[in-house]
Amino acid sequence: MRNKRTLAIVLGAGIAPLLTVGLSAGTAQAHGYITSPPSRQAQCAAGTVSCGSIKWEPQSVEGPKGLRSCSGGNAAFADLDNDAKGWKVTPVSRTTAFNWRLTARHATSTWQYYVGATKVAEFNDGGRQPGATVTHQVNFGSITGKQKVLAVWNIADTANAFYACIDVDIR
Ligand SMILES: [Cu+2]
């Protein structure tokens, strides 16, 4: 009994600040990222690669539409632009499922996938609100070998997009 009460007090003290943080993050910084194959920010969050603050908010790589960088232009997330950080490369097939986890389900214009300057896939949601998880089947066509895929989530009702880079070996 005494142990239970102590636990309740500890939890009570711990939950209030967590809720406060959770709510402010929910309104200002909750968005989405690619979980599999593991994107660079997912590898940061999992501790696969050691990173700066991106490890706490892998869903927050937001920047103006039209960028082609892994960090979305965020200096605080510059780790993501560094190709020499030892990112784990995932072997994938010519057609591969990319999975997003959305912590805020923003109305969506398009989802785009680039390898270098080549847009290999685009999915048009026409302004619809996506589910909490989204999966796209991406066909790489004649592109093979080790590649850095840039995935872009273009938001319908803001000027911004979310960015994620995924290191793959297409076989
Ligand atoms: Cu958001």
mmCIF file with all atom_site columns, C-alpha atoms and ligand atoms in Angstrom:
data_model
loop_
_atom_site.group_PDB
_atom_site.id
_atom_site.type_symbol
_atom_site.label_atom_id
_atom_site.label_alt_id
_atom_site.label_comp_id
_atom_site.label_asym_id
_atom_site.label_entity_id
_atom_site.label_seq_id
_atom_site.pdbx_PDB_ins_code
_atom_site.Cartn_x
_atom_site.Cartn_y
_atom_site.Cartn_z
_atom_site.occupancy
_atom_site.B_iso_or_equiv
_atom_site.pdbx_formal_charge
_atom_site.auth_seq_id
_atom_site.auth_comp_id
_atom_site.auth_asym_id
_atom_site.auth_atom_id
_atom_site.pdbx_PDB_model_num
ATOM   1   C  CA . MET A 1 1   ? 0.000  0.000  0.000   1.00 0.00 ? 1   MET A CA 1
ATOM   2   C  CA . ARG A 1 2   ? 2.708  2.390  1.019   1.00 0.00 ? 2   ARG A CA 1
ATOM   3   C  CA . ASN A 1 3   ? 4.579  1.539  -2.145  1.00 0.00 ? 3   ASN A CA 1
ATOM   4   C  CA . LYS A 1 4   ? 1.538  2.175  -4.278  1.00 0.00 ? 4   LYS A CA 1
ATOM   5   C  CA . ARG A 1 5   ? 0.946  5.571  -2.716  1.00 0.00 ? 5   ARG A CA 1
ATOM   6   C  CA . THR A 1 6   ? 4.572  6.537  -3.220  1.00 0.00 ? 6   THR A CA 1
ATOM   7   C  CA . LEU A 1 7   ? 4.319  5.475  -6.830  1.00 0.00 ? 7   LEU A CA 1
ATOM   8   C  CA . ALA A 1 8   ? 1.177  7.545  -7.311  1.00 0.00 ? 8   ALA A CA 1
ATOM   9   C  CA . ILE A 1 9   ? 2.885  10.614 -5.876  1.00 0.00 ? 9   ILE A CA 1
ATOM   10  C  CA . VAL A 1 10  ? 5.899  10.108 -8.077  1.00 0.00 ? 10  VAL A CA 1
ATOM   11  C  CA . LEU A 1 11  ? 3.692  9.654  -11.140 1.00 0.00 ? 11  LEU A CA 1
ATOM   12  C  CA . GLY A 1 12  ? 1.554  12.634 -10.192 1.00 0.00 ? 12  GLY A CA 1
ATOM   13  C  CA . ALA A 1 13  ? 4.590  14.830 -9.923  1.00 0.00 ? 13  ALA A CA 1
ATOM   14  C  CA . GLY A 1 14  ? 6.010  13.510 -13.155 1.00 0.00 ? 14  GLY A CA 1
ATOM   15  C  CA . ILE A 1 15  ? 2.963  13.613 -15.386 1.00 0.00 ? 15  ILE A CA 1
ATOM   16  C  CA . ALA A 1 16  ? 2.016  17.283 -15.119 1.00 0.00 ? 16  ALA A CA 1
ATOM   17  C  CA . PRO A 1 17  ? 5.227  18.624 -16.665 1.00 0.00 ? 17  PRO A CA 1
ATOM   18  C  CA . LEU A 1 18  ? 5.135  15.897 -19.305 1.00 0.00 ? 18  LEU A CA 1
ATOM   19  C  CA . LEU A 1 19  ? 1.614  16.905 -20.286 1.00 0.00 ? 19  LEU A CA 1
ATOM   20  C  CA . THR A 1 20  ? 2.619  20.539 -20.520 1.00 0.00 ? 20  THR A CA 1
ATOM   21  C  CA . VAL A 1 21  ? 5.523  19.689 -22.788 1.00 0.00 ? 21  VAL A CA 1
ATOM   22  C  CA . GLY A 1 22  ? 3.347  17.319 -24.789 1.00 0.00 ? 22  GLY A CA 1
ATOM   23  C  CA . LEU A 1 23  ? 0.691  19.926 -25.437 1.00 0.00 ? 23  LEU A CA 1
ATOM   24  C  CA . SER A 1 24  ? 3.043  22.678 -26.528 1.00 0.00 ? 24  SER A CA 1
ATOM   25  C  CA . ALA A 1 25  ? 4.893  20.268 -28.782 1.00 0.00 ? 25  ALA A CA 1
ATOM   26  C  CA . GLY A 1 26  ? 1.572  19.087 -30.171 1.00 0.00 ? 26  GLY A CA 1
ATOM   27  C  CA . THR A 1 27  ? 0.516  22.499 -31.369 1.00 0.00 ? 27  THR A CA 1
ATOM   28  C  CA . ALA A 1 28  ? 3.826  23.856 -32.551 1.00 0.00 ? 28  ALA A CA 1
ATOM   29  C  CA . GLN A 1 29  ? 6.038  20.971 -33.540 1.00 0.00 ? 29  GLN A CA 1
ATOM   30  C  CA . ALA A 1 30  ? 4.076  17.808 -34.260 1.00 0.00 ? 30  ALA A CA 1
ATOM   31  C  CA . HIS A 1 31  ? 4.218  16.730 -37.870 1.00 0.00 ? 31  HIS A CA 1
ATOM   32  C  CA . GLY A 1 32  ? 5.725  13.593 -39.418 1.00 0.00 ? 32  GLY A CA 1
ATOM   33  C  CA . TYR A 1 33  ? 8.646  11.585 -40.760 1.00 0.00 ? 33  TYR A CA 1
ATOM   34  C  CA . ILE A 1 34  ? 9.516  8.323  -42.455 1.00 0.00 ? 34  ILE A CA 1
ATOM   35  C  CA . THR A 1 35  ? 9.974  5.424  -40.070 1.00 0.00 ? 35  THR A CA 1
ATOM   36  C  CA . SER A 1 36  ? 10.802 2.702  -42.577 1.00 0.00 ? 36  SER A CA 1
ATOM   37  C  CA . PRO A 1 37  ? 13.066 2.154  -44.274 1.00 0.00 ? 37  PRO A CA 1
ATOM   38  C  CA . PRO A 1 38  ? 14.633 4.080  -41.355 1.00 0.00 ? 38  PRO A CA 1
ATOM   39  C  CA . SER A 1 39  ? 15.146 7.709  -42.381 1.00 0.00 ? 39  SER A CA 1
ATOM   40  C  CA . ARG A 1 40  ? 18.084 9.705  -41.093 1.00 0.00 ? 40  ARG A CA 1
ATOM   41  C  CA . GLN A 1 41  ? 15.959 11.373 -38.412 1.00 0.00 ? 41  GLN A CA 1
ATOM   42  C  CA . ALA A 1 42  ? 14.536 7.978  -37.415 1.00 0.00 ? 42  ALA A CA 1
ATOM   43  C  CA . GLN A 1 43  ? 18.095 6.703  -36.995 1.00 0.00 ? 43  GLN A CA 1
ATOM   44  C  CA . CYS A 1 44  ? 18.857 9.742  -34.835 1.00 0.00 ? 44  CYS A CA 1
ATOM   45  C  CA . ALA A 1 45  ? 15.772 9.124  -32.679 1.00 0.00 ? 45  ALA A CA 1
ATOM   46  C  CA . ALA A 1 46  ? 16.648 5.429  -32.305 1.00 0.00 ? 46  ALA A CA 1
ATOM   47  C  CA . GLY A 1 47  ? 20.261 6.175  -31.388 1.00 0.00 ? 47  GLY A CA 1
ATOM   48  C  CA . THR A 1 48  ? 21.533 4.249  -34.422 1.00 0.00 ? 48  THR A CA 1
ATOM   49  C  CA . VAL A 1 49  ? 23.578 7.355  -35.229 1.00 0.00 ? 49  VAL A CA 1
ATOM   50  C  CA . SER A 1 50  ? 24.469 9.997  -32.667 1.00 0.00 ? 50  SER A CA 1
ATOM   51  C  CA . CYS A 1 51  ? 22.868 13.342 -33.510 1.00 0.00 ? 51  CYS A CA 1
ATOM   52  C  CA . GLY A 1 52  ? 21.985 16.687 -31.978 1.00 0.00 ? 52  GLY A CA 1
ATOM   53  C  CA . SER A 1 53  ? 18.513 17.923 -31.151 1.00 0.00 ? 53  SER A CA 1
ATOM   54  C  CA . ILE A 1 54  ? 16.831 16.193 -34.088 1.00 0.00 ? 54  ILE A CA 1
ATOM   55  C  CA . LYS A 1 55  ? 16.914 13.006 -32.022 1.00 0.00 ? 55  LYS A CA 1
ATOM   56  C  CA . TRP A 1 56  ? 14.216 14.489 -29.751 1.00 0.00 ? 56  TRP A CA 1
ATOM   57  C  CA . GLU A 1 57  ? 11.852 15.524 -32.552 1.00 0.00 ? 57  GLU A CA 1
ATOM   58  C  CA . PRO A 1 58  ? 12.375 13.448 -35.707 1.00 0.00 ? 58  PRO A CA 1
ATOM   59  C  CA . GLN A 1 59  ? 8.970  14.626 -36.947 1.00 0.00 ? 59  GLN A CA 1
ATOM   60  C  CA . SER A 1 60  ? 10.017 18.289 -37.069 1.00 0.00 ? 60  SER A CA 1
ATOM   61  C  CA . VAL A 1 61  ? 12.074 18.612 -40.248 1.00 0.00 ? 61  VAL A CA 1
ATOM   62  C  CA . GLU A 1 62  ? 9.913  21.381 -41.668 1.00 0.00 ? 62  GLU A CA 1
ATOM   63  C  CA . GLY A 1 63  ? 10.952 24.004 -44.192 1.00 0.00 ? 63  GLY A CA 1
ATOM   64  C  CA . PRO A 1 64  ? 9.685  25.981 -47.151 1.00 0.00 ? 64  PRO A CA 1
ATOM   65  C  CA . LYS A 1 65  ? 8.432  23.970 -50.107 1.00 0.00 ? 65  LYS A CA 1
ATOM   66  C  CA . GLY A 1 66  ? 10.868 23.325 -52.940 1.00 0.00 ? 66  GLY A CA 1
ATOM   67  C  CA . LEU A 1 67  ? 14.023 22.547 -50.972 1.00 0.00 ? 67  LEU A CA 1
ATOM   68  C  CA . ARG A 1 68  ? 16.187 19.546 -51.802 1.00 0.00 ? 68  ARG A CA 1
ATOM   69  C  CA . SER A 1 69  ? 18.007 19.138 -48.512 1.00 0.00 ? 69  SER A CA 1
ATOM   70  C  CA . CYS A 1 70  ? 17.663 16.490 -45.832 1.00 0.00 ? 70  CYS A CA 1
ATOM   71  C  CA . SER A 1 71  ? 17.472 19.120 -43.074 1.00 0.00 ? 71  SER A CA 1
ATOM   72  C  CA . GLY A 1 72  ? 14.813 21.248 -44.743 1.00 0.00 ? 72  GLY A CA 1
ATOM   73  C  CA . GLY A 1 73  ? 17.146 24.201 -44.261 1.00 0.00 ? 73  GLY A CA 1
ATOM   74  C  CA . ASN A 1 74  ? 17.159 23.912 -40.460 1.00 0.00 ? 74  ASN A CA 1
ATOM   75  C  CA . ALA A 1 75  ? 20.640 24.734 -39.156 1.00 0.00 ? 75  ALA A CA 1
ATOM   76  C  CA . ALA A 1 76  ? 19.813 22.966 -35.886 1.00 0.00 ? 76  ALA A CA 1
ATOM   77  C  CA . PHE A 1 77  ? 19.294 19.744 -37.857 1.00 0.00 ? 77  PHE A CA 1
ATOM   78  C  CA . ALA A 1 78  ? 22.460 20.029 -39.996 1.00 0.00 ? 78  ALA A CA 1
ATOM   79  C  CA . ASP A 1 79  ? 23.410 16.490 -38.934 1.00 0.00 ? 79  ASP A CA 1
ATOM   80  C  CA . LEU A 1 80  ? 20.867 15.285 -41.473 1.00 0.00 ? 80  LEU A CA 1
ATOM   81  C  CA . ASP A 1 81  ? 22.767 16.873 -44.379 1.00 0.00 ? 81  ASP A CA 1
ATOM   82  C  CA . ASN A 1 82  ? 26.031 15.186 -43.425 1.00 0.00 ? 82  ASN A CA 1
ATOM   83  C  CA . ASP A 1 83  ? 26.519 12.190 -45.735 1.00 0.00 ? 83  ASP A CA 1
ATOM   84  C  CA . ALA A 1 84  ? 29.571 11.086 -43.714 1.00 0.00 ? 84  ALA A CA 1
ATOM   85  C  CA . LYS A 1 85  ? 27.810 10.385 -40.418 1.00 0.00 ? 85  LYS A CA 1
ATOM   86  C  CA . GLY A 1 86  ? 27.613 6.643  -40.954 1.00 0.00 ? 86  GLY A CA 1
ATOM   87  C  CA . TRP A 1 87  ? 23.925 6.372  -41.764 1.00 0.00 ? 87  TRP A CA 1
ATOM   88  C  CA . LYS A 1 88  ? 22.723 2.786  -41.920 1.00 0.00 ? 88  LYS A CA 1
ATOM   89  C  CA . VAL A 1 89  ? 21.936 1.847  -45.518 1.00 0.00 ? 89  VAL A CA 1
ATOM   90  C  CA . THR A 1 90  ? 18.844 -0.336 -45.951 1.00 0.00 ? 90  THR A CA 1
ATOM   91  C  CA . PRO A 1 91  ? 18.839 -2.902 -48.786 1.00 0.00 ? 91  PRO A CA 1
ATOM   92  C  CA . VAL A 1 92  ? 15.595 -2.498 -50.722 1.00 0.00 ? 92  VAL A CA 1
ATOM   93  C  CA . SER A 1 93  ? 13.875 -3.888 -53.802 1.00 0.00 ? 93  SER A CA 1
ATOM   94  C  CA . ARG A 1 94  ? 13.171 -1.977 -56.994 1.00 0.00 ? 94  ARG A CA 1
ATOM   95  C  CA . THR A 1 95  ? 9.657  -1.387 -55.639 1.00 0.00 ? 95  THR A CA 1
ATOM   96  C  CA . THR A 1 96  ? 9.749  -0.450 -51.973 1.00 0.00 ? 96  THR A CA 1
ATOM   97  C  CA . ALA A 1 97  ? 7.161  0.614  -49.396 1.00 0.00 ? 97  ALA A CA 1
ATOM   98  C  CA . PHE A 1 98  ? 7.952  3.870  -47.613 1.00 0.00 ? 98  PHE A CA 1
ATOM   99  C  CA . ASN A 1 99  ? 6.107  4.393  -44.344 1.00 0.00 ? 99  ASN A CA 1
ATOM   100 C  CA . TRP A 1 100 ? 5.375  7.747  -42.719 1.00 0.00 ? 100 TRP A CA 1
ATOM   101 C  CA . ARG A 1 101 ? 4.323  8.308  -39.125 1.00 0.00 ? 101 ARG A CA 1
ATOM   102 C  CA . LEU A 1 102 ? 2.315  11.496 -38.792 1.00 0.00 ? 102 LEU A CA 1
ATOM   103 C  CA . THR A 1 103 ? 2.027  13.116 -35.393 1.00 0.00 ? 103 THR A CA 1
ATOM   104 C  CA . ALA A 1 104 ? -0.110 15.862 -36.929 1.00 0.00 ? 104 ALA A CA 1
ATOM   105 C  CA . ARG A 1 105 ? -2.267 14.904 -39.892 1.00 0.00 ? 105 ARG A CA 1
ATOM   106 C  CA . HIS A 1 106 ? -1.929 18.004 -42.033 1.00 0.00 ? 106 HIS A CA 1
ATOM   107 C  CA . ALA A 1 107 ? -4.046 18.336 -45.181 1.00 0.00 ? 107 ALA A CA 1
ATOM   108 C  CA . THR A 1 108 ? -1.753 17.233 -47.980 1.00 0.00 ? 108 THR A CA 1
ATOM   109 C  CA . SER A 1 109 ? -1.109 18.327 -51.515 1.00 0.00 ? 109 SER A CA 1
ATOM   110 C  CA . THR A 1 110 ? 1.593  15.904 -52.666 1.00 0.00 ? 110 THR A CA 1
ATOM   111 C  CA . TRP A 1 111 ? 4.183  13.419 -51.492 1.00 0.00 ? 111 TRP A CA 1
ATOM   112 C  CA . GLN A 1 112 ? 7.353  13.369 -53.578 1.00 0.00 ? 112 GLN A CA 1
ATOM   113 C  CA . TYR A 1 113 ? 10.368 11.094 -53.753 1.00 0.00 ? 113 TYR A CA 1
ATOM   114 C  CA . TYR A 1 114 ? 13.653 12.217 -55.298 1.00 0.00 ? 114 TYR A CA 1
ATOM   115 C  CA . VAL A 1 115 ? 16.924 10.481 -56.053 1.00 0.00 ? 115 VAL A CA 1
ATOM   116 C  CA . GLY A 1 116 ? 19.320 13.311 -56.834 1.00 0.00 ? 116 GLY A CA 1
ATOM   117 C  CA . ALA A 1 117 ? 17.544 15.596 -59.289 1.00 0.00 ? 117 ALA A CA 1
ATOM   118 C  CA . THR A 1 118 ? 15.211 12.836 -60.489 1.00 0.00 ? 118 THR A CA 1
ATOM   119 C  CA . LYS A 1 119 ? 11.692 12.689 -59.125 1.00 0.00 ? 119 LYS A CA 1
ATOM   120 C  CA . VAL A 1 120 ? 11.021 8.976  -58.989 1.00 0.00 ? 120 VAL A CA 1
ATOM   121 C  CA . ALA A 1 121 ? 7.498  9.141  -57.548 1.00 0.00 ? 121 ALA A CA 1
ATOM   122 C  CA . GLU A 1 122 ? 4.726  11.555 -56.680 1.00 0.00 ? 122 GLU A CA 1
ATOM   123 C  CA . PHE A 1 123 ? 1.388  10.920 -54.971 1.00 0.00 ? 123 PHE A CA 1
ATOM   124 C  CA . ASN A 1 124 ? -1.290 13.614 -55.102 1.00 0.00 ? 124 ASN A CA 1
ATOM   125 C  CA . ASP A 1 125 ? -3.678 13.693 -52.132 1.00 0.00 ? 125 ASP A CA 1
ATOM   126 C  CA . GLY A 1 126 ? -5.584 16.702 -53.472 1.00 0.00 ? 126 GLY A CA 1
ATOM   127 C  CA . GLY A 1 127 ? -5.739 18.459 -50.090 1.00 0.00 ? 127 GLY A CA 1
ATOM   128 C  CA . ARG A 1 128 ? -7.089 15.477 -48.155 1.00 0.00 ? 128 ARG A CA 1
ATOM   129 C  CA . GLN A 1 129 ? -6.182 14.769 -44.547 1.00 0.00 ? 129 GLN A CA 1
ATOM   130 C  CA . PRO A 1 130 ? -4.025 11.639 -44.314 1.00 0.00 ? 130 PRO A CA 1
ATOM   131 C  CA . GLY A 1 131 ? -4.211 8.948  -41.641 1.00 0.00 ? 131 GLY A CA 1
ATOM   132 C  CA . ALA A 1 132 ? -1.734 8.667  -38.795 1.00 0.00 ? 132 ALA A CA 1
ATOM   133 C  CA . THR A 1 133 ? 0.390  6.389  -40.938 1.00 0.00 ? 133 THR A CA 1
ATOM   134 C  CA . VAL A 1 134 ? 0.873  6.608  -44.674 1.00 0.00 ? 134 VAL A CA 1
ATOM   135 C  CA . THR A 1 135 ? 2.498  4.063  -46.987 1.00 0.00 ? 135 THR A CA 1
ATOM   136 C  CA . HIS A 1 136 ? 3.667  4.628  -50.552 1.00 0.00 ? 136 HIS A CA 1
ATOM   137 C  CA . GLN A 1 137 ? 4.938  2.049  -53.000 1.00 0.00 ? 137 GLN A CA 1
ATOM   138 C  CA . VAL A 1 138 ? 7.870  3.649  -54.790 1.00 0.00 ? 138 VAL A CA 1
ATOM   139 C  CA . ASN A 1 139 ? 9.284  2.134  -57.973 1.00 0.00 ? 139 ASN A CA 1
ATOM   140 C  CA . PHE A 1 140 ? 12.879 3.156  -58.653 1.00 0.00 ? 140 PHE A CA 1
ATOM   141 C  CA . GLY A 1 141 ? 12.800 2.074  -62.280 1.00 0.00 ? 141 GLY A CA 1
ATOM   142 C  CA . SER A 1 142 ? 16.336 1.736  -63.642 1.00 0.00 ? 142 SER A CA 1
ATOM   143 C  CA . ILE A 1 143 ? 18.017 3.361  -60.607 1.00 0.00 ? 143 ILE A CA 1
ATOM   144 C  CA . THR A 1 144 ? 20.084 0.845  -58.645 1.00 0.00 ? 144 THR A CA 1
ATOM   145 C  CA . GLY A 1 145 ? 22.793 0.699  -55.999 1.00 0.00 ? 145 GLY A CA 1
ATOM   146 C  CA . LYS A 1 146 ? 23.432 2.937  -53.019 1.00 0.00 ? 146 LYS A CA 1
ATOM   147 C  CA . GLN A 1 147 ? 21.253 6.035  -53.207 1.00 0.00 ? 147 GLN A CA 1
ATOM   148 C  CA . LYS A 1 148 ? 20.005 8.800  -50.964 1.00 0.00 ? 148 LYS A CA 1
ATOM   149 C  CA . VAL A 1 149 ? 16.248 9.198  -51.306 1.00 0.00 ? 149 VAL A CA 1
ATOM   150 C  CA . LEU A 1 150 ? 14.718 12.554 -50.386 1.00 0.00 ? 150 LEU A CA 1
ATOM   151 C  CA . ALA A 1 151 ? 11.066 12.255 -49.405 1.00 0.00 ? 151 ALA A CA 1
ATOM   152 C  CA . VAL A 1 152 ? 8.938  15.410 -49.296 1.00 0.00 ? 152 VAL A CA 1
ATOM   153 C  CA . TRP A 1 153 ? 5.535  15.892 -47.685 1.00 0.00 ? 153 TRP A CA 1
ATOM   154 C  CA . ASN A 1 154 ? 3.937  19.012 -49.155 1.00 0.00 ? 154 ASN A CA 1
ATOM   155 C  CA . ILE A 1 155 ? 1.296  20.534 -46.877 1.00 0.00 ? 155 ILE A CA 1
ATOM   156 C  CA . ALA A 1 156 ? -1.841 21.796 -48.620 1.00 0.00 ? 156 ALA A CA 1
ATOM   157 C  CA . ASP A 1 157 ? -2.696 24.809 -46.471 1.00 0.00 ? 157 ASP A CA 1
ATOM   158 C  CA . THR A 1 158 ? 0.744  26.212 -45.585 1.00 0.00 ? 158 THR A CA 1
ATOM   159 C  CA . ALA A 1 159 ? 3.839  27.223 -47.562 1.00 0.00 ? 159 ALA A CA 1
ATOM   160 C  CA . ASN A 1 160 ? 5.806  24.466 -45.885 1.00 0.00 ? 160 ASN A CA 1
ATOM   161 C  CA . ALA A 1 161 ? 6.877  20.890 -46.458 1.00 0.00 ? 161 ALA A CA 1
ATOM   162 C  CA . PHE A 1 162 ? 8.451  18.151 -44.367 1.00 0.00 ? 162 PHE A CA 1
ATOM   163 C  CA . TYR A 1 163 ? 11.659 16.463 -45.454 1.00 0.00 ? 163 TYR A CA 1
ATOM   164 C  CA . ALA A 1 164 ? 13.228 13.068 -44.806 1.00 0.00 ? 164 ALA A CA 1
ATOM   165 C  CA . CYS A 1 165 ? 16.277 11.403 -46.316 1.00 0.00 ? 165 CYS A CA 1
ATOM   166 C  CA . ILE A 1 166 ? 16.528 7.635  -46.520 1.00 0.00 ? 166 ILE A CA 1
ATOM   167 C  CA . ASP A 1 167 ? 19.738 5.825  -47.402 1.00 0.00 ? 167 ASP A CA 1
ATOM   168 C  CA . VAL A 1 168 ? 19.044 2.723  -49.457 1.00 0.00 ? 168 VAL A CA 1
ATOM   169 C  CA . ASP A 1 169 ? 20.812 0.127  -51.571 1.00 0.00 ? 169 ASP A CA 1
ATOM   170 C  CA . ILE A 1 170 ? 18.461 -0.712 -54.438 1.00 0.00 ? 170 ILE A CA 1
ATOM   171 C  CA . ARG A 1 171 ? 18.942 -4.322 -55.586 1.00 0.00 ? 171 ARG A CA 1
HETATM 172 CU CU . CU  B 2 .   ? 2.842  19.940 -38.253 1.00 0.00 ? 1   CU  B CU 1
#
